[in-house]
């Protein structure tokens, strides 16, 4: 452990839920990602600086990276401190795991500076404190793929049971309309009970999706990308959602839906060419509505938080 040492990390955006796997499935993408510089200090305390204009809190008690570090520091017997500088490229409230990127990024960076004291599972535990602060609930379907990379299944949170799913190559098209949906709000509108017939359909789709991923069976992935529980409620918050889904599938997408709690929408494709055609369809829908939006054509990324320099 070297005091005054700094490292820079990249923390990827993540797509939680993967349509039918509410709170249990998620994947990391190659773009966009946040950048963070973390410095280990001999003096106790946490300082947080943002180099962007998202107006996020810098008080460690109210900052997702701050509470993640506090959870980690509470496990240490020696008093140390951290300075954190965050440059967010993943807009808060986008549904692309912005808070998870801050929490997971700082957890991986601080752990590296401490000489890899903690395993990945513990880093997820620390970072979940950030998600609790951001959304009111400890969920791990953004944090886990952000730390582990690839597609991850969180079979259980208490106790934590994480399974990494080796996936075939998948291209991802994302559109982020410039409206903000807070995860806490998008959770509060969900029904607390589901019909058994819907639950049966949903767990059939989850099992199908996981099998399709493991067997590289694109047709099975495609027909399993269906959500009969969450999407019908949340999609009303996203203008143009149904049209985007329809046009993306006509352009050849395997399927997709709301990214995390929205408002971003993602679609999976088997080829880059299809992913680009899907992007055009998405752009046309929002252009017609005069709704400012950003798009990304990227891939499911096997890497999680990466150390860029030290
Ligand atoms: N599973 C969470 C939700 C992800 O859908 O509320 C939030 O990004």
mmCIF file of C-alpha atoms and ligand atoms in Angstrom:
data_model
loop_
_atom_site.group_PDB
_atom_site.id
_atom_site.type_symbol
_atom_site.label_atom_id
_atom_site.label_comp_id
_atom_site.label_asym_id
_atom_site.label_seq_id
_atom_site.Cartn_x
_atom_site.Cartn_y
_atom_site.Cartn_z
ATOM 1 C CA UNK A 1 0.000 0.000 0.000
ATOM 2 C CA UNK A 2 1.539 3.337 -1.076
ATOM 3 C CA UNK A 3 0.084 6.567 0.276
ATOM 4 C CA UNK A 4 -0.420 9.452 -2.177
ATOM 5 C CA UNK A 5 -0.691 6.902 -4.989
ATOM 6 C CA UNK A 6 -3.455 7.612 -7.558
ATOM 7 C CA UNK A 7 -5.125 5.442 -10.145
ATOM 8 C CA UNK A 8 -7.513 6.177 -12.967
ATOM 9 C CA UNK A 9 -10.321 3.769 -13.814
ATOM 10 C CA UNK A 10 -13.033 3.479 -16.448
ATOM 11 C CA UNK A 11 -16.405 2.254 -15.166
ATOM 12 C CA UNK A 12 -18.778 1.024 -17.875
ATOM 13 C CA UNK A 13 -22.467 1.734 -18.315
ATOM 14 C CA UNK A 14 -24.686 -1.259 -17.638
ATOM 15 C CA UNK A 15 -28.094 -2.439 -18.796
ATOM 16 C CA UNK A 16 -30.031 -3.867 -15.867
ATOM 17 C CA UNK A 17 -32.974 -6.300 -16.045
ATOM 18 C CA UNK A 18 -32.234 -7.477 -19.594
ATOM 19 C CA UNK A 19 -35.989 -7.209 -20.242
ATOM 20 C CA UNK A 20 -37.452 -10.148 -18.274
ATOM 21 C CA UNK A 21 -34.907 -10.420 -15.422
ATOM 22 C CA UNK A 22 -36.007 -7.566 -13.163
ATOM 23 C CA UNK A 23 -33.295 -7.039 -10.512
ATOM 24 C CA UNK A 24 -31.512 -10.319 -11.387
ATOM 25 C CA UNK A 25 -29.908 -9.877 -14.830
ATOM 26 C CA UNK A 26 -27.630 -7.192 -16.224
ATOM 27 C CA UNK A 27 -24.767 -6.650 -18.625
ATOM 28 C CA UNK A 28 -21.877 -4.255 -19.152
ATOM 29 C CA UNK A 29 -21.401 -2.353 -22.405
ATOM 30 C CA UNK A 30 -18.231 -1.051 -24.009
ATOM 31 C CA UNK A 31 -19.603 2.514 -24.185
ATOM 32 C CA UNK A 32 -20.368 4.899 -22.541
ATOM 33 C CA UNK A 33 -18.234 4.820 -19.391
ATOM 34 C CA UNK A 34 -17.313 7.109 -16.500
ATOM 35 C CA UNK A 35 -13.743 8.043 -15.623
ATOM 36 C CA UNK A 36 -12.520 8.362 -12.053
ATOM 37 C CA UNK A 37 -9.224 9.184 -10.358
ATOM 38 C CA UNK A 38 -8.820 7.860 -6.822
ATOM 39 C CA UNK A 39 -5.950 8.731 -4.475
ATOM 40 C CA UNK A 40 -5.091 6.930 -1.249
ATOM 41 C CA UNK A 41 -4.313 9.252 1.670
ATOM 42 C CA UNK A 42 -2.789 8.647 5.078
ATOM 43 C CA UNK A 43 -5.231 11.160 6.623
ATOM 44 C CA UNK A 44 -8.682 9.673 7.247
ATOM 45 C CA UNK A 45 -11.631 11.177 5.380
ATOM 46 C CA UNK A 46 -13.195 11.135 1.924
ATOM 47 C CA UNK A 47 -13.235 14.047 -0.503
ATOM 48 C CA UNK A 48 -15.247 13.969 -3.703
ATOM 49 C CA UNK A 49 -14.916 16.277 -6.711
ATOM 50 C CA UNK A 50 -17.016 16.244 -9.882
ATOM 51 C CA UNK A 51 -15.558 17.636 -13.085
ATOM 52 C CA UNK A 52 -18.946 17.717 -14.831
ATOM 53 C CA UNK A 53 -22.099 19.771 -14.409
ATOM 54 C CA UNK A 54 -24.634 17.171 -13.278
ATOM 55 C CA UNK A 55 -24.944 18.802 -9.854
ATOM 56 C CA UNK A 56 -24.359 15.577 -7.928
ATOM 57 C CA UNK A 57 -23.704 15.905 -4.177
ATOM 58 C CA UNK A 58 -20.089 15.965 -3.009
ATOM 59 C CA UNK A 59 -20.825 15.293 0.659
ATOM 60 C CA UNK A 60 -19.601 11.670 1.116
ATOM 61 C CA UNK A 61 -22.712 10.792 3.180
ATOM 62 C CA UNK A 62 -24.919 11.734 0.217
ATOM 63 C CA UNK A 63 -22.767 10.512 -2.630
ATOM 64 C CA UNK A 64 -22.891 6.937 -3.971
ATOM 65 C CA UNK A 65 -19.095 6.729 -4.224
ATOM 66 C CA UNK A 66 -18.823 8.216 -0.720
ATOM 67 C CA UNK A 67 -21.082 5.664 0.972
ATOM 68 C CA UNK A 68 -19.374 2.845 -0.947
ATOM 69 C CA UNK A 69 -15.989 3.951 0.422
ATOM 70 C CA UNK A 70 -17.428 4.366 3.923
ATOM 71 C CA UNK A 71 -18.608 0.723 3.801
ATOM 72 C CA UNK A 72 -15.138 -0.380 2.693
ATOM 73 C CA UNK A 73 -13.337 1.760 5.286
ATOM 74 C CA UNK A 74 -15.485 0.294 8.073
ATOM 75 C CA UNK A 75 -13.836 -3.091 7.315
ATOM 76 C CA UNK A 76 -10.296 -1.728 7.726
ATOM 77 C CA UNK A 77 -8.351 -1.685 10.968
ATOM 78 C CA UNK A 78 -6.019 1.121 9.840
ATOM 79 C CA UNK A 79 -7.335 4.650 9.308
ATOM 80 C CA UNK A 80 -6.851 5.819 5.693
ATOM 81 C CA UNK A 81 -8.628 8.282 3.435
ATOM 82 C CA UNK A 82 -9.432 8.761 -0.241
ATOM 83 C CA UNK A 83 -9.706 11.661 -2.680
ATOM 84 C CA UNK A 84 -12.034 10.914 -5.568
ATOM 85 C CA UNK A 85 -12.457 12.867 -8.808
ATOM 86 C CA UNK A 86 -15.339 11.736 -10.983
ATOM 87 C CA UNK A 87 -15.989 12.609 -14.594
ATOM 88 C CA UNK A 88 -19.384 11.291 -15.561
ATOM 89 C CA UNK A 89 -20.126 10.465 -19.156
ATOM 90 C CA UNK A 90 -23.109 8.324 -18.114
ATOM 91 C CA UNK A 91 -25.873 10.778 -17.381
ATOM 92 C CA UNK A 92 -27.616 10.367 -14.014
ATOM 93 C CA UNK A 93 -31.220 9.248 -14.446
ATOM 94 C CA UNK A 94 -30.509 7.703 -17.866
ATOM 95 C CA UNK A 95 -31.204 4.072 -16.929
ATOM 96 C CA UNK A 96 -27.641 3.174 -17.890
ATOM 97 C CA UNK A 97 -26.285 2.476 -14.427
ATOM 98 C CA UNK A 98 -24.800 5.900 -13.733
ATOM 99 C CA UNK A 99 -24.876 5.528 -9.939
ATOM 100 C CA UNK A 100 -23.582 1.945 -10.201
ATOM 101 C CA UNK A 101 -20.615 3.125 -12.286
ATOM 102 C CA UNK A 102 -19.617 5.607 -9.554
ATOM 103 C CA UNK A 103 -20.028 3.019 -6.798
ATOM 104 C CA UNK A 104 -18.403 0.105 -8.637
ATOM 105 C CA UNK A 105 -15.628 2.290 -10.080
ATOM 106 C CA UNK A 106 -14.584 3.667 -6.720
ATOM 107 C CA UNK A 107 -14.802 0.232 -5.078
ATOM 108 C CA UNK A 108 -12.480 -1.371 -7.645
ATOM 109 C CA UNK A 109 -10.070 1.591 -7.614
ATOM 110 C CA UNK A 110 -9.850 1.848 -3.816
ATOM 111 C CA UNK A 111 -9.435 -1.914 -3.496
ATOM 112 C CA UNK A 112 -6.543 -1.824 -5.944
ATOM 113 C CA UNK A 113 -4.857 0.942 -3.945
ATOM 114 C CA UNK A 114 -5.305 -1.173 -0.800
ATOM 115 C CA UNK A 115 -3.500 -4.105 -2.417
ATOM 116 C CA UNK A 116 -6.616 -6.086 -3.504
ATOM 117 C CA UNK A 117 -7.736 -6.725 0.076
ATOM 118 C CA UNK A 118 -11.300 -7.609 -0.896
ATOM 119 C CA UNK A 119 -12.742 -10.044 -3.458
ATOM 120 C CA UNK A 120 -15.217 -8.981 -6.139
ATOM 121 C CA UNK A 121 -18.201 -10.235 -4.191
ATOM 122 C CA UNK A 122 -17.318 -7.971 -1.264
ATOM 123 C CA UNK A 123 -16.886 -5.062 -3.648
ATOM 124 C CA UNK A 124 -20.469 -5.679 -4.830
ATOM 125 C CA UNK A 125 -21.581 -5.629 -1.177
ATOM 126 C CA UNK A 126 -19.851 -2.279 -0.575
ATOM 127 C CA UNK A 127 -21.148 -0.756 -3.800
ATOM 128 C CA UNK A 128 -24.736 -1.814 -3.101
ATOM 129 C CA UNK A 129 -24.755 0.855 -0.380
ATOM 130 C CA UNK A 130 -24.488 3.355 -3.227
ATOM 131 C CA UNK A 131 -27.529 1.838 -4.966
ATOM 132 C CA UNK A 132 -29.455 1.962 -1.694
ATOM 133 C CA UNK A 133 -28.687 5.667 -1.440
ATOM 134 C CA UNK A 134 -29.597 6.330 -5.083
ATOM 135 C CA UNK A 135 -32.771 4.277 -5.408
ATOM 136 C CA UNK A 136 -33.812 3.386 -1.860
ATOM 137 C CA UNK A 137 -33.195 -0.330 -2.473
ATOM 138 C CA UNK A 138 -30.120 -2.562 -2.524
ATOM 139 C CA UNK A 139 -30.167 -4.048 -6.020
ATOM 140 C CA UNK A 140 -27.080 -5.481 -7.698
ATOM 141 C CA UNK A 141 -28.032 -5.860 -11.360
ATOM 142 C CA UNK A 142 -25.989 -2.805 -12.429
ATOM 143 C CA UNK A 143 -23.196 -3.058 -9.855
ATOM 144 C CA UNK A 144 -22.406 -6.708 -10.583
ATOM 145 C CA UNK A 145 -21.902 -6.494 -14.358
ATOM 146 C CA UNK A 146 -20.032 -3.210 -13.814
ATOM 147 C CA UNK A 147 -17.522 -5.025 -11.589
ATOM 148 C CA UNK A 148 -17.493 -8.478 -13.232
ATOM 149 C CA UNK A 149 -18.095 -7.455 -16.868
ATOM 150 C CA UNK A 150 -20.211 -9.465 -19.310
ATOM 151 C CA UNK A 151 -23.703 -10.705 -18.512
ATOM 152 C CA UNK A 152 -24.345 -11.529 -14.863
ATOM 153 C CA UNK A 153 -27.146 -13.281 -13.033
ATOM 154 C CA UNK A 154 -27.757 -12.361 -9.408
ATOM 155 C CA UNK A 155 -29.602 -15.408 -8.149
ATOM 156 C CA UNK A 156 -29.877 -13.891 -4.691
ATOM 157 C CA UNK A 157 -28.787 -10.754 -2.848
ATOM 158 C CA UNK A 158 -29.144 -12.092 0.708
ATOM 159 C CA UNK A 159 -26.896 -14.087 0.654
ATOM 160 C CA UNK A 160 -25.168 -12.787 -2.453
ATOM 161 C CA UNK A 161 -25.035 -15.426 -5.199
ATOM 162 C CA UNK A 162 -23.540 -14.225 -8.491
ATOM 163 C CA UNK A 163 -23.232 -16.225 -11.697
ATOM 164 C CA UNK A 164 -21.316 -14.878 -14.714
ATOM 165 C CA UNK A 165 -22.914 -16.038 -17.962
ATOM 166 C CA UNK A 166 -20.483 -16.518 -20.869
ATOM 167 C CA UNK A 167 -22.287 -14.915 -23.762
ATOM 168 C CA UNK A 168 -22.120 -15.031 -27.540
ATOM 169 C CA UNK A 169 -21.231 -11.813 -29.333
ATOM 170 C CA UNK A 170 -24.086 -9.342 -29.010
ATOM 171 C CA UNK A 171 -24.287 -5.840 -30.437
ATOM 172 C CA UNK A 172 -26.224 -3.308 -28.410
ATOM 173 C CA UNK A 173 -28.041 -0.233 -29.673
ATOM 174 C CA UNK A 174 -29.075 2.250 -27.002
ATOM 175 C CA UNK A 175 -31.161 5.383 -27.305
ATOM 176 C CA UNK A 176 -31.270 7.831 -24.435
ATOM 177 C CA UNK A 177 -34.083 10.375 -24.794
ATOM 178 C CA UNK A 178 -33.317 13.515 -22.810
ATOM 179 C CA UNK A 179 -35.913 13.059 -20.124
ATOM 180 C CA UNK A 180 -35.048 11.979 -16.602
ATOM 181 C CA UNK A 181 -36.652 9.009 -14.860
ATOM 182 C CA UNK A 182 -35.563 8.513 -11.268
ATOM 183 C CA UNK A 183 -35.134 4.844 -10.352
ATOM 184 C CA UNK A 184 -36.949 5.412 -7.056
ATOM 185 C CA UNK A 185 -39.984 6.797 -8.963
ATOM 186 C CA UNK A 186 -39.871 4.024 -11.572
ATOM 187 C CA UNK A 187 -39.880 1.482 -8.735
ATOM 188 C CA UNK A 188 -42.652 3.156 -6.761
ATOM 189 C CA UNK A 189 -45.176 2.779 -9.625
ATOM 190 C CA UNK A 190 -44.708 -0.997 -9.876
ATOM 191 C CA UNK A 191 -47.484 -3.289 -8.700
ATOM 192 C CA UNK A 192 -46.643 -5.164 -5.517
ATOM 193 C CA UNK A 193 -48.428 -8.343 -6.623
ATOM 194 C CA UNK A 194 -48.386 -10.282 -9.881
ATOM 195 C CA UNK A 195 -50.783 -12.790 -11.395
ATOM 196 C CA UNK A 196 -49.592 -16.388 -11.382
ATOM 197 C CA UNK A 197 -50.125 -16.628 -15.172
ATOM 198 C CA UNK A 198 -47.784 -13.644 -15.651
ATOM 199 C CA UNK A 199 -45.207 -15.091 -13.248
ATOM 200 C CA UNK A 200 -45.216 -18.366 -15.206
ATOM 201 C CA UNK A 201 -44.626 -16.504 -18.464
ATOM 202 C CA UNK A 202 -41.870 -14.418 -16.882
ATOM 203 C CA UNK A 203 -39.880 -17.276 -15.371
ATOM 204 C CA UNK A 204 -40.248 -19.231 -18.628
ATOM 205 C CA UNK A 205 -38.678 -16.266 -20.414
ATOM 206 C CA UNK A 206 -35.878 -15.875 -17.856
ATOM 207 C CA UNK A 207 -34.994 -19.552 -18.100
ATOM 208 C CA UNK A 208 -35.183 -19.326 -21.905
ATOM 209 C CA UNK A 209 -32.981 -16.232 -21.997
ATOM 210 C CA UNK A 210 -30.309 -17.759 -19.752
ATOM 211 C CA UNK A 211 -30.355 -21.002 -21.767
ATOM 212 C CA UNK A 212 -30.195 -19.046 -25.025
ATOM 213 C CA UNK A 213 -27.165 -17.095 -23.773
ATOM 214 C CA UNK A 214 -25.349 -20.233 -22.601
ATOM 215 C CA UNK A 215 -26.095 -22.113 -25.827
ATOM 216 C CA UNK A 216 -25.484 -19.132 -28.145
ATOM 217 C CA UNK A 217 -28.995 -19.754 -29.450
ATOM 218 C CA UNK A 218 -29.973 -16.369 -30.902
ATOM 219 C CA UNK A 219 -33.516 -17.470 -31.794
ATOM 220 C CA UNK A 220 -34.136 -18.560 -28.204
ATOM 221 C CA UNK A 221 -32.637 -15.295 -26.897
ATOM 222 C CA UNK A 222 -34.928 -13.400 -29.249
ATOM 223 C CA UNK A 223 -38.170 -15.088 -28.236
ATOM 224 C CA UNK A 224 -37.284 -14.875 -24.533
ATOM 225 C CA UNK A 225 -36.778 -11.093 -24.574
ATOM 226 C CA UNK A 226 -40.280 -10.425 -23.314
ATOM 227 C CA UNK A 227 -41.394 -8.794 -20.061
ATOM 228 C CA UNK A 228 -45.055 -9.124 -19.075
ATOM 229 C CA UNK A 229 -44.674 -7.666 -15.573
ATOM 230 C CA UNK A 230 -42.529 -4.517 -15.437
ATOM 231 C CA UNK A 231 -42.505 -3.162 -18.992
ATOM 232 C CA UNK A 232 -46.276 -2.665 -19.347
ATOM 233 C CA UNK A 233 -46.171 -0.355 -16.301
ATOM 234 C CA UNK A 234 -42.922 1.508 -16.887
ATOM 235 C CA UNK A 235 -43.123 1.945 -20.649
ATOM 236 C CA UNK A 236 -45.816 4.618 -20.242
ATOM 237 C CA UNK A 237 -43.056 6.892 -18.866
ATOM 238 C CA UNK A 238 -41.157 6.680 -22.172
ATOM 239 C CA UNK A 239 -42.693 8.424 -25.194
ATOM 240 C CA UNK A 240 -42.365 6.433 -28.434
ATOM 241 C CA UNK A 241 -41.436 3.212 -26.624
ATOM 242 C CA UNK A 242 -43.782 0.858 -28.520
ATOM 243 C CA UNK A 243 -42.913 2.326 -31.907
ATOM 244 C CA UNK A 244 -39.182 2.041 -31.229
ATOM 245 C CA UNK A 245 -39.560 -1.571 -30.211
ATOM 246 C CA UNK A 246 -41.636 -2.430 -33.255
ATOM 247 C CA UNK A 247 -39.379 -0.657 -35.742
ATOM 248 C CA UNK A 248 -36.205 -2.090 -34.164
ATOM 249 C CA UNK A 249 -37.519 -5.623 -34.478
ATOM 250 C CA UNK A 250 -38.561 -4.999 -38.090
ATOM 251 C CA UNK A 251 -34.988 -3.807 -38.712
ATOM 252 C CA UNK A 252 -33.738 -7.195 -37.474
ATOM 253 C CA UNK A 253 -33.068 -6.688 -33.755
ATOM 254 C CA UNK A 254 -33.322 -9.815 -31.624
ATOM 255 C CA UNK A 255 -35.346 -7.804 -29.125
ATOM 256 C CA UNK A 256 -34.872 -5.466 -26.215
ATOM 257 C CA UNK A 257 -36.744 -3.088 -23.974
ATOM 258 C CA UNK A 258 -36.248 -0.569 -21.200
ATOM 259 C CA UNK A 259 -32.665 -0.250 -19.991
ATOM 260 C CA UNK A 260 -32.804 -0.528 -16.197
ATOM 261 C CA UNK A 261 -35.518 1.784 -14.961
ATOM 262 C CA UNK A 262 -35.402 3.900 -18.140
ATOM 263 C CA UNK A 263 -35.785 6.169 -19.996
ATOM 264 C CA UNK A 264 -33.049 4.622 -22.193
ATOM 265 C CA UNK A 265 -34.144 1.825 -24.490
ATOM 266 C CA UNK A 266 -31.770 -0.906 -25.652
ATOM 267 C CA UNK A 267 -31.920 -3.478 -28.435
ATOM 268 C CA UNK A 268 -29.696 -6.507 -29.015
ATOM 269 C CA UNK A 269 -28.560 -7.545 -32.485
ATOM 270 C CA UNK A 270 -26.485 -10.305 -33.963
ATOM 271 C CA UNK A 271 -24.535 -8.058 -36.330
ATOM 272 C CA UNK A 272 -23.128 -4.548 -36.331
ATOM 273 C CA UNK A 273 -25.007 -3.819 -39.547
ATOM 274 C CA UNK A 274 -28.338 -4.588 -37.877
ATOM 275 C CA UNK A 275 -27.393 -2.605 -34.770
ATOM 276 C CA UNK A 276 -26.726 0.453 -36.980
ATOM 277 C CA UNK A 277 -30.077 0.038 -38.808
ATOM 278 C CA UNK A 278 -31.783 -0.163 -35.408
ATOM 279 C CA UNK A 279 -30.058 3.080 -34.388
ATOM 280 C CA UNK A 280 -31.504 4.801 -37.474
ATOM 281 C CA UNK A 281 -35.015 3.605 -36.609
ATOM 282 C CA UNK A 282 -34.651 4.890 -33.042
ATOM 283 C CA UNK A 283 -33.391 8.255 -34.251
ATOM 284 C CA UNK A 284 -36.275 8.622 -36.702
ATOM 285 C CA UNK A 285 -38.870 8.043 -33.980
ATOM 286 C CA UNK A 286 -37.430 10.669 -31.629
ATOM 287 C CA UNK A 287 -36.671 13.138 -34.447
ATOM 288 C CA UNK A 288 -40.341 12.947 -35.459
ATOM 289 C CA UNK A 289 -41.262 13.776 -31.845
ATOM 290 C CA UNK A 290 -38.660 16.567 -31.614
ATOM 291 C CA UNK A 291 -37.206 14.838 -28.583
ATOM 292 C CA UNK A 292 -33.476 15.371 -28.037
ATOM 293 C CA UNK A 293 -31.709 12.017 -27.717
ATOM 294 C CA UNK A 294 -28.321 10.332 -27.817
ATOM 295 C CA UNK A 295 -27.601 6.946 -29.315
ATOM 296 C CA UNK A 296 -24.828 4.408 -28.835
ATOM 297 C CA UNK A 297 -23.981 1.408 -30.974
ATOM 298 C CA UNK A 298 -21.799 -0.783 -28.818
ATOM 299 C CA UNK A 299 -21.314 -4.371 -27.660
ATOM 300 C CA UNK A 300 -21.824 -6.409 -24.529
ATOM 301 C CA UNK A 301 -18.407 -5.966 -22.937
ATOM 302 C CA UNK A 302 -16.648 -8.831 -21.206
ATOM 303 C CA UNK A 303 -14.664 -6.328 -19.116
ATOM 304 C CA UNK A 304 -15.948 -4.520 -16.046
ATOM 305 C CA UNK A 305 -14.214 -1.578 -14.347
ATOM 306 C CA UNK A 306 -10.758 -1.208 -15.906
ATOM 307 C CA UNK A 307 -7.635 0.388 -14.538
ATOM 308 C CA UNK A 308 -6.437 2.868 -17.144
ATOM 309 C CA UNK A 309 -3.305 4.186 -15.449
ATOM 310 C CA UNK A 310 -1.561 4.224 -12.086
HETATM 311 N N1 LIG B 1 -33.390 -3.391 -11.486
HETATM 312 C C1 LIG B 1 -33.406 -1.984 -11.236
HETATM 313 C C2 LIG B 1 -34.760 -1.443 -11.629
HETATM 314 C C3 LIG B 1 -32.340 -1.329 -12.066
HETATM 315 O O1 LIG B 1 -35.234 -1.778 -12.715
HETATM 316 O O2 LIG B 1 -35.371 -0.709 -10.841
HETATM 317 C C4 LIG B 1 -32.268 0.157 -11.902
HETATM 318 O O3 LIG B 1 -31.274 0.657 -12.778
#
